[in-house]
CSV table of N, CA and C in Angstrom, one decimal:
chain,number,residue,atom,x,y,z
A,184,MET,N,-7.0,0.3,17.1
A,184,MET,CA,-6.8,-1.1,16.9
A,184,MET,C,-6.1,-1.3,15.5
A,185,TRP,N,-6.4,-0.4,14.6
A,185,TRP,CA,-5.8,-0.6,13.2
A,185,TRP,C,-4.3,-0.5,13.4
A,186,SER,N,-3.8,0.3,14.2
A,186,SER,CA,-2.3,0.4,14.3
A,186,SER,C,-1.7,-0.9,14.7
A,187,TYR,N,-2.4,-1.7,15.4
A,187,TYR,CA,-1.8,-3.0,15.8
A,187,TYR,C,-1.6,-3.9,14.6
A,188,ILE,N,-2.5,-3.9,13.6
A,188,ILE,CA,-2.4,-4.6,12.5
A,188,ILE,C,-1.2,-4.2,11.7
A,189,PHE,N,-1.0,-2.9,11.6
A,189,PHE,CA,0.2,-2.5,10.8
A,189,PHE,C,1.5,-2.5,11.5
A,190,ALA,N,1.4,-2.5,13.0
A,190,ALA,CA,2.6,-2.5,13.7
A,190,ALA,C,3.3,-3.8,13.7
A,191,ARG,N,2.5,-4.9,13.4
A,191,ARG,CA,3.1,-6.3,13.4
A,191,ARG,C,4.1,-6.4,12.3
A,192,ASP,N,3.9,-5.7,11.0
A,192,ASP,CA,4.7,-6.0,9.8
A,192,ASP,C,5.5,-4.9,9.4
A,193,GLU,N,5.3,-3.6,10.0
A,193,GLU,CA,6.0,-2.5,9.6
A,193,GLU,C,6.9,-2.1,10.8
A,194,ASP,N,7.7,-1.1,10.4
A,194,ASP,CA,8.5,-0.5,11.5
A,194,ASP,C,7.7,0.5,12.4
A,195,PRO,N,7.6,0.1,13.6
A,195,PRO,CA,6.7,0.8,14.5
A,195,PRO,C,7.0,2.2,14.7
A,196,ILE,N,8.4,2.6,14.7
A,196,ILE,CA,8.7,3.9,15.0
A,196,ILE,C,8.4,4.8,13.8
A,197,THR,N,8.5,4.3,12.5
A,197,THR,CA,8.2,5.0,11.4
A,197,THR,C,6.7,5.2,11.3
A,198,LEU,N,6.0,4.1,11.7
A,198,LEU,CA,4.6,4.3,11.7
A,198,LEU,C,3.9,5.3,12.8
A,199,GLY,N,4.6,5.3,13.9
A,199,GLY,CA,4.2,6.2,14.9
A,199,GLY,C,4.5,7.7,14.5
A,200,CYS,N,5.6,7.9,13.9
A,200,CYS,CA,6.0,9.2,13.5
A,200,CYS,C,5.0,9.6,12.3
A,201,LEU,N,4.7,8.7,11.5
A,201,LEU,CA,3.9,9.0,10.3
A,201,LEU,C,2.4,9.4,10.9
A,202,GLN,N,1.9,8.7,11.9
A,202,GLN,CA,0.6,9.0,12.4
A,202,GLN,C,0.6,10.4,13.0
A,203,VAL,N,1.6,10.7,13.7
A,203,VAL,CA,1.6,12.1,14.4
A,203,VAL,C,1.8,13.1,13.4
A,204,ASN,N,2.7,13.0,12.4
A,204,ASN,CA,2.9,14.1,11.4
A,204,ASN,C,1.7,14.2,10.5
A,205,ILE,N,1.1,13.2,10.1
A,205,ILE,CA,-0.2,13.3,9.3
A,205,ILE,C,-1.3,14.1,10.1
A,206,ALA,N,-1.5,13.7,11.4
A,206,ALA,CA,-2.5,14.3,12.2
A,206,ALA,C,-2.2,15.8,12.4
A,207,ALA,N,-0.9,16.1,12.6
A,207,ALA,CA,-0.5,17.6,12.8
A,207,ALA,C,-0.7,18.4,11.5
A,208,ILE,N,-0.5,17.7,10.3
A,208,ILE,CA,-0.7,18.5,9.1
A,208,ILE,C,-2.2,18.7,8.9
A,209,ILE,N,-3.1,17.8,9.2
A,209,ILE,CA,-4.5,17.8,9.0
A,209,ILE,C,-5.0,18.8,10.0
A,210,TYR,N,-4.7,18.8,11.2
A,210,TYR,CA,-5.0,19.8,12.2
A,210,TYR,C,-4.7,21.2,11.8
A,211,PHE,N,-3.5,21.3,11.4
A,211,PHE,CA,-3.1,22.7,11.0
A,211,PHE,C,-3.9,23.2,9.8
A,212,ILE,N,-4.1,22.4,8.9
A,212,ILE,CA,-5.0,22.7,7.7
A,212,ILE,C,-6.4,23.1,8.2
A,213,MET,N,-6.9,22.3,9.1
A,213,MET,CA,-8.2,22.5,9.6
A,213,MET,C,-8.4,23.8,10.4
A,214,CYS,N,-7.3,24.3,11.0
A,214,CYS,CA,-7.3,25.6,11.7
A,214,CYS,C,-7.6,26.7,10.6
A,215,PHE,N,-7.0,26.7,9.4
A,215,PHE,CA,-7.3,27.7,8.5
A,215,PHE,C,-8.7,27.5,7.8
A,216,ILE,N,-9.1,26.3,7.5
A,216,ILE,CA,-10.5,26.1,7.0
A,216,ILE,C,-11.6,26.5,8.0
A,217,GLY,N,-11.4,26.3,9.3
A,217,GLY,CA,-12.4,26.6,10.3
A,217,GLY,C,-12.6,28.0,10.5
A,218,GLY,N,-11.8,28.8,9.9
A,218,GLY,CA,-12.0,30.3,10.1
A,218,GLY,C,-11.6,30.8,11.4
A,219,GLY,N,-12.4,31.8,11.8
A,219,GLY,CA,-12.2,32.3,13.1
A,219,GLY,C,-10.9,33.3,13.1
A,220,ASP,N,-10.5,33.7,14.3
A,220,ASP,CA,-9.4,34.6,14.5
A,220,ASP,C,-8.2,33.7,14.7
A,221,PHE,N,-7.6,33.0,13.8
A,221,PHE,CA,-6.4,32.3,14.0
A,221,PHE,C,-5.2,33.0,13.7
A,222,SER,N,-4.4,33.0,14.8
A,222,SER,CA,-3.0,33.7,14.6
A,222,SER,C,-1.9,32.8,15.3
A,223,PHE,N,-0.9,32.9,14.7
A,223,PHE,CA,0.3,32.1,15.2
A,223,PHE,C,1.5,32.9,15.5
A,224,LYS,N,1.6,33.1,16.8
A,224,LYS,CA,2.8,34.0,17.2
A,224,LYS,C,3.8,33.2,17.9
A,225,ILE,N,5.1,33.1,17.5
A,225,ILE,CA,6.0,32.4,18.1
A,225,ILE,C,6.8,33.2,19.2
A,226,ASN,N,6.7,32.7,20.4
A,226,ASN,CA,7.5,33.3,21.5
A,226,ASN,C,8.0,32.1,22.4
A,227,THR,N,8.6,32.4,23.4
A,227,THR,CA,9.3,31.4,24.3
A,227,THR,C,8.2,30.4,24.9
A,228,ILE,N,7.1,30.9,25.2
A,228,ILE,CA,6.0,30.0,25.9
A,228,ILE,C,5.5,29.0,24.8
A,229,VAL,N,5.3,29.6,23.6
A,229,VAL,CA,4.7,28.7,22.6
A,229,VAL,C,5.7,27.5,22.3
A,230,VAL,N,7.0,27.9,22.1
A,230,VAL,CA,8.0,27.0,21.8
A,230,VAL,C,8.1,25.8,22.9
A,231,ILE,N,8.1,26.3,24.2
A,231,ILE,CA,8.2,25.4,25.2
A,231,ILE,C,7.0,24.5,25.3
A,232,THR,N,5.7,25.1,25.1
A,232,THR,CA,4.5,24.3,25.0
A,232,THR,C,4.5,23.2,24.0
A,233,ILE,N,5.0,23.6,22.8
A,233,ILE,CA,5.0,22.7,21.7
A,233,ILE,C,6.0,21.5,22.0
A,234,LEU,N,7.1,21.8,22.6
A,234,LEU,CA,8.1,20.8,22.8
A,234,LEU,C,7.5,19.8,23.9
A,235,ILE,N,6.9,20.4,25.0
A,235,ILE,CA,6.5,19.5,26.0
A,235,ILE,C,5.2,18.7,25.5
A,236,THR,N,4.2,19.3,25.0
A,236,THR,CA,2.9,18.7,24.7
A,236,THR,C,3.0,18.0,23.4
A,237,GLY,N,3.7,18.6,22.4
A,237,GLY,CA,3.7,18.1,21.0
A,237,GLY,C,4.7,16.9,21.0
A,238,ILE,N,6.0,17.1,21.5
A,238,ILE,CA,6.9,16.0,21.3
A,238,ILE,C,6.8,15.0,22.4
A,239,ALA,N,6.9,15.5,23.7
A,239,ALA,CA,6.9,14.5,24.8
A,239,ALA,C,5.6,13.9,25.1
A,240,GLY,N,4.6,14.8,25.1
A,240,GLY,CA,3.2,14.2,25.4
A,240,GLY,C,2.5,13.5,24.2
A,241,THR,N,2.9,13.9,23.1
A,241,THR,CA,2.0,13.2,21.9
A,241,THR,C,3.0,12.3,21.1
A,242,ALA,N,4.0,12.8,20.5
A,242,ALA,CA,4.9,12.1,19.6
A,242,ALA,C,5.5,10.9,20.3
A,243,LEU,N,6.1,11.1,21.4
A,243,LEU,CA,6.7,9.9,22.2
A,243,LEU,C,5.7,8.9,22.6
A,244,ALA,N,4.5,9.4,23.0
A,244,ALA,CA,3.4,8.4,23.5
A,244,ALA,C,3.0,7.6,22.3
A,245,PHE,N,2.7,8.3,21.2
A,245,PHE,CA,2.2,7.5,20.0
A,245,PHE,C,3.4,6.5,19.5
A,246,VAL,N,4.6,7.0,19.4
A,246,VAL,CA,5.7,6.1,18.9
A,246,VAL,C,5.8,4.9,19.8
A,247,GLY,N,5.8,5.2,21.1
A,247,GLY,CA,6.0,4.2,22.1
A,247,GLY,C,4.9,3.1,22.2
A,248,GLN,N,3.7,3.7,22.0
A,248,GLN,CA,2.5,2.9,22.0
A,248,GLN,C,2.6,1.9,20.7
A,249,THR,N,2.8,2.4,19.6
A,249,THR,CA,2.9,1.6,18.4
A,249,THR,C,4.1,0.7,18.5
A,250,TYR,N,5.2,1.0,19.1
A,250,TYR,CA,6.4,0.2,19.2
A,250,TYR,C,5.9,-1.1,20.1
A,251,ILE,N,5.3,-0.8,21.2
A,251,ILE,CA,5.0,-1.9,22.1
A,251,ILE,C,3.9,-2.8,21.5
A,252,GLN,N,3.0,-2.3,20.7
A,252,GLN,CA,2.0,-3.0,20.1
A,252,GLN,C,2.6,-4.2,19.2
A,253,LYS,N,3.6,-4.0,18.7
A,253,LYS,CA,4.3,-5.0,17.9
A,253,LYS,C,4.6,-6.3,18.7
A,254,TYR,N,4.9,-6.1,20.0
A,254,TYR,CA,5.3,-7.2,20.8
A,254,TYR,C,4.3,-7.7,21.8
A,255,THR,N,3.0,-7.4,21.5
A,255,THR,CA,2.0,-7.9,22.5
A,255,THR,C,0.8,-8.4,21.6
A,256,THR,N,-0.2,-9.0,22.2
A,256,THR,CA,-1.4,-9.6,21.5
A,256,THR,C,-2.4,-8.4,21.5
A,257,PRO,N,-3.4,-8.7,20.5
A,257,PRO,CA,-4.5,-7.7,20.4
A,257,PRO,C,-5.4,-7.6,21.6
A,258,SER,N,-5.5,-8.7,22.4
A,258,SER,CA,-6.2,-8.6,23.6
A,258,SER,C,-5.6,-7.8,24.6
A,259,HIS,N,-4.2,-7.9,24.7
A,259,HIS,CA,-3.6,-7.0,25.8
A,259,HIS,C,-3.7,-5.5,25.3
A,260,VAL,N,-3.7,-5.3,24.0
A,260,VAL,CA,-3.8,-3.9,23.5
A,260,VAL,C,-5.1,-3.4,23.9
A,261,ALA,N,-6.2,-4.2,23.7
A,261,ALA,CA,-7.6,-3.7,24.0
A,261,ALA,C,-7.6,-3.5,25.5
A,262,ILE,N,-7.1,-4.2,26.3
A,262,ILE,CA,-7.2,-4.0,27.8
A,262,ILE,C,-6.4,-2.7,28.2
A,263,ILE,N,-5.3,-2.5,27.6
A,263,ILE,CA,-4.6,-1.3,27.8
A,263,ILE,C,-5.4,0.0,27.4
A,264,PHE,N,-6.0,-0.1,26.2
A,264,PHE,CA,-6.9,1.1,25.8
A,264,PHE,C,-8.0,1.2,26.6
A,265,ILE,N,-8.6,0.1,27.0
A,265,ILE,CA,-9.7,0.2,28.0
A,265,ILE,C,-9.5,0.9,29.4
A,266,LEU,N,-8.2,0.7,29.8
A,266,LEU,CA,-7.8,1.3,31.0
A,266,LEU,C,-7.6,2.9,31.0
A,267,GLU,N,-7.5,3.5,29.8
A,267,GLU,CA,-7.5,5.0,29.7
A,267,GLU,C,-8.6,5.7,30.5
A,268,PRO,N,-9.9,5.3,30.4
A,268,PRO,CA,-10.9,6.0,31.3
A,268,PRO,C,-10.7,5.7,32.7
A,269,VAL,N,-10.1,4.6,33.1
A,269,VAL,CA,-9.9,4.3,34.5
A,269,VAL,C,-8.9,5.3,35.0
A,270,PHE,N,-7.8,5.5,34.3
A,270,PHE,CA,-6.8,6.3,34.9
A,270,PHE,C,-7.4,7.8,34.9
A,271,GLY,N,-8.2,8.1,33.9
A,271,GLY,CA,-8.8,9.4,33.9
A,271,GLY,C,-9.8,9.6,35.2
A,272,ALA,N,-10.5,8.5,35.4
A,272,ALA,CA,-11.3,8.5,36.6
A,272,ALA,C,-10.6,8.6,37.9
A,273,VAL,N,-9.4,7.9,38.0
A,273,VAL,CA,-8.5,8.0,39.1
A,273,VAL,C,-8.1,9.5,39.3
A,274,ASP,N,-7.7,10.0,38.2
A,274,ASP,CA,-7.1,11.3,38.3
A,274,ASP,C,-8.3,12.3,38.7
A,275,GLY,N,-9.6,11.9,38.3
A,275,GLY,CA,-10.6,12.8,38.5
A,275,GLY,C,-11.2,12.6,40.0
A,276,THR,N,-10.7,11.6,40.6
A,276,THR,CA,-11.1,11.4,42.0
A,276,THR,C,-10.6,12.7,42.9
A,277,ILE,N,-9.6,13.3,42.4
A,277,ILE,CA,-8.9,14.4,43.0
A,277,ILE,C,-10.1,15.5,43.0
A,278,GLU,N,-10.8,15.5,41.9
A,278,GLU,CA,-11.9,16.5,41.8
A,278,GLU,C,-13.3,16.0,42.1
A,279,MET,N,-13.3,14.9,43.1
A,279,MET,CA,-14.5,14.5,43.5
A,279,MET,C,-15.3,13.7,42.5
A,280,ILE,N,-15.0,12.5,42.2
A,280,ILE,CA,-15.7,11.7,41.3
A,280,ILE,C,-17.0,11.2,41.7
A,281,SER,N,-18.1,11.2,41.0
A,281,SER,CA,-19.4,10.7,41.5
A,281,SER,C,-19.5,9.2,41.5
A,282,SER,N,-20.5,8.7,42.3
A,282,SER,CA,-20.7,7.3,42.3
A,282,SER,C,-21.0,6.7,41.0
A,283,MET,N,-21.9,7.5,40.2
A,283,MET,CA,-22.3,7.1,38.9
A,283,MET,C,-21.2,6.9,38.0
A,284,LYS,N,-20.2,7.8,38.0
A,284,LYS,CA,-18.9,7.7,37.2
A,284,LYS,C,-18.2,6.5,37.6
A,285,ALA,N,-18.0,6.2,38.8
A,285,ALA,CA,-17.2,5.1,39.4
A,285,ALA,C,-17.9,3.8,39.0
A,286,ILE,N,-19.2,3.7,39.0
A,286,ILE,CA,-20.0,2.5,38.6
A,286,ILE,C,-19.8,2.3,37.1
A,287,GLY,N,-19.8,3.3,36.3
A,287,GLY,CA,-19.8,3.2,35.0
A,287,GLY,C,-18.3,2.7,34.5
A,288,CYS,N,-17.3,3.2,35.2
A,288,CYS,CA,-16.0,2.8,35.0
A,288,CYS,C,-15.8,1.3,35.3
A,289,ILE,N,-16.3,0.9,36.4
A,289,ILE,CA,-16.2,-0.5,36.7
A,289,ILE,C,-17.0,-1.5,35.8
A,290,LEU,N,-18.2,-1.0,35.3
A,290,LEU,CA,-18.9,-1.8,34.3
A,290,LEU,C,-18.2,-1.8,33.0
A,291,PHE,N,-17.6,-0.7,32.6
A,291,PHE,CA,-16.8,-0.6,31.4
A,291,PHE,C,-15.6,-1.6,31.4
A,292,ILE,N,-14.9,-1.6,32.4
A,292,ILE,CA,-13.7,-2.5,32.5
A,292,ILE,C,-14.3,-3.9,32.7
A,293,ALA,N,-15.2,-4.2,33.4
A,293,ALA,CA,-15.8,-5.6,33.6
A,293,ALA,C,-16.2,-6.1,32.4
A,294,SER,N,-16.9,-5.3,31.5
A,294,SER,CA,-17.4,-5.9,30.2
A,294,SER,C,-16.3,-6.2,29.3
A,295,MET,N,-15.1,-5.4,29.3
A,295,MET,CA,-14.0,-5.6,28.5
A,295,MET,C,-13.3,-6.9,29.0
A,296,LEU,N,-13.1,-7.1,30.3
A,296,LEU,CA,-12.5,-8.3,30.9
A,296,LEU,C,-13.3,-9.6,30.6
A,297,LEU,N,-14.6,-9.4,30.6
A,297,LEU,CA,-15.5,-10.6,30.5
A,297,LEU,C,-15.4,-11.1,29.0
A,298,THR,N,-15.3,-10.1,28.1
A,298,THR,CA,-15.3,-10.5,26.6
A,298,THR,C,-13.9,-11.2,26.4
A,299,GLU,N,-12.9,-10.9,27.2
A,299,GLU,CA,-11.6,-11.5,27.0
A,299,GLU,C,-11.6,-12.8,27.5
């Protein structure tokens, strides 16, 4: 929700790029701090994975999200964010969603819409 506040007054593309780049730097540093057997080998599969998930799946999604937030209301942003678990649940139906999860999803969305 904080990005909505900043997206109104700032360039959303710059803000989205800044969010993604700072997160990437922090996560990369945390890999080294966390220890373990961290190795980074560059090959074709790694490059393709970074391009697909890093650029298309993360960077474009964050920049697009921040850009759209500039032109909508906070309540619409909240509704869009609350629908994320719904789409996850719909996707999970392929893997047999339980009735308790479905009820939880319905209650989650109903509570958001009622407060709206």
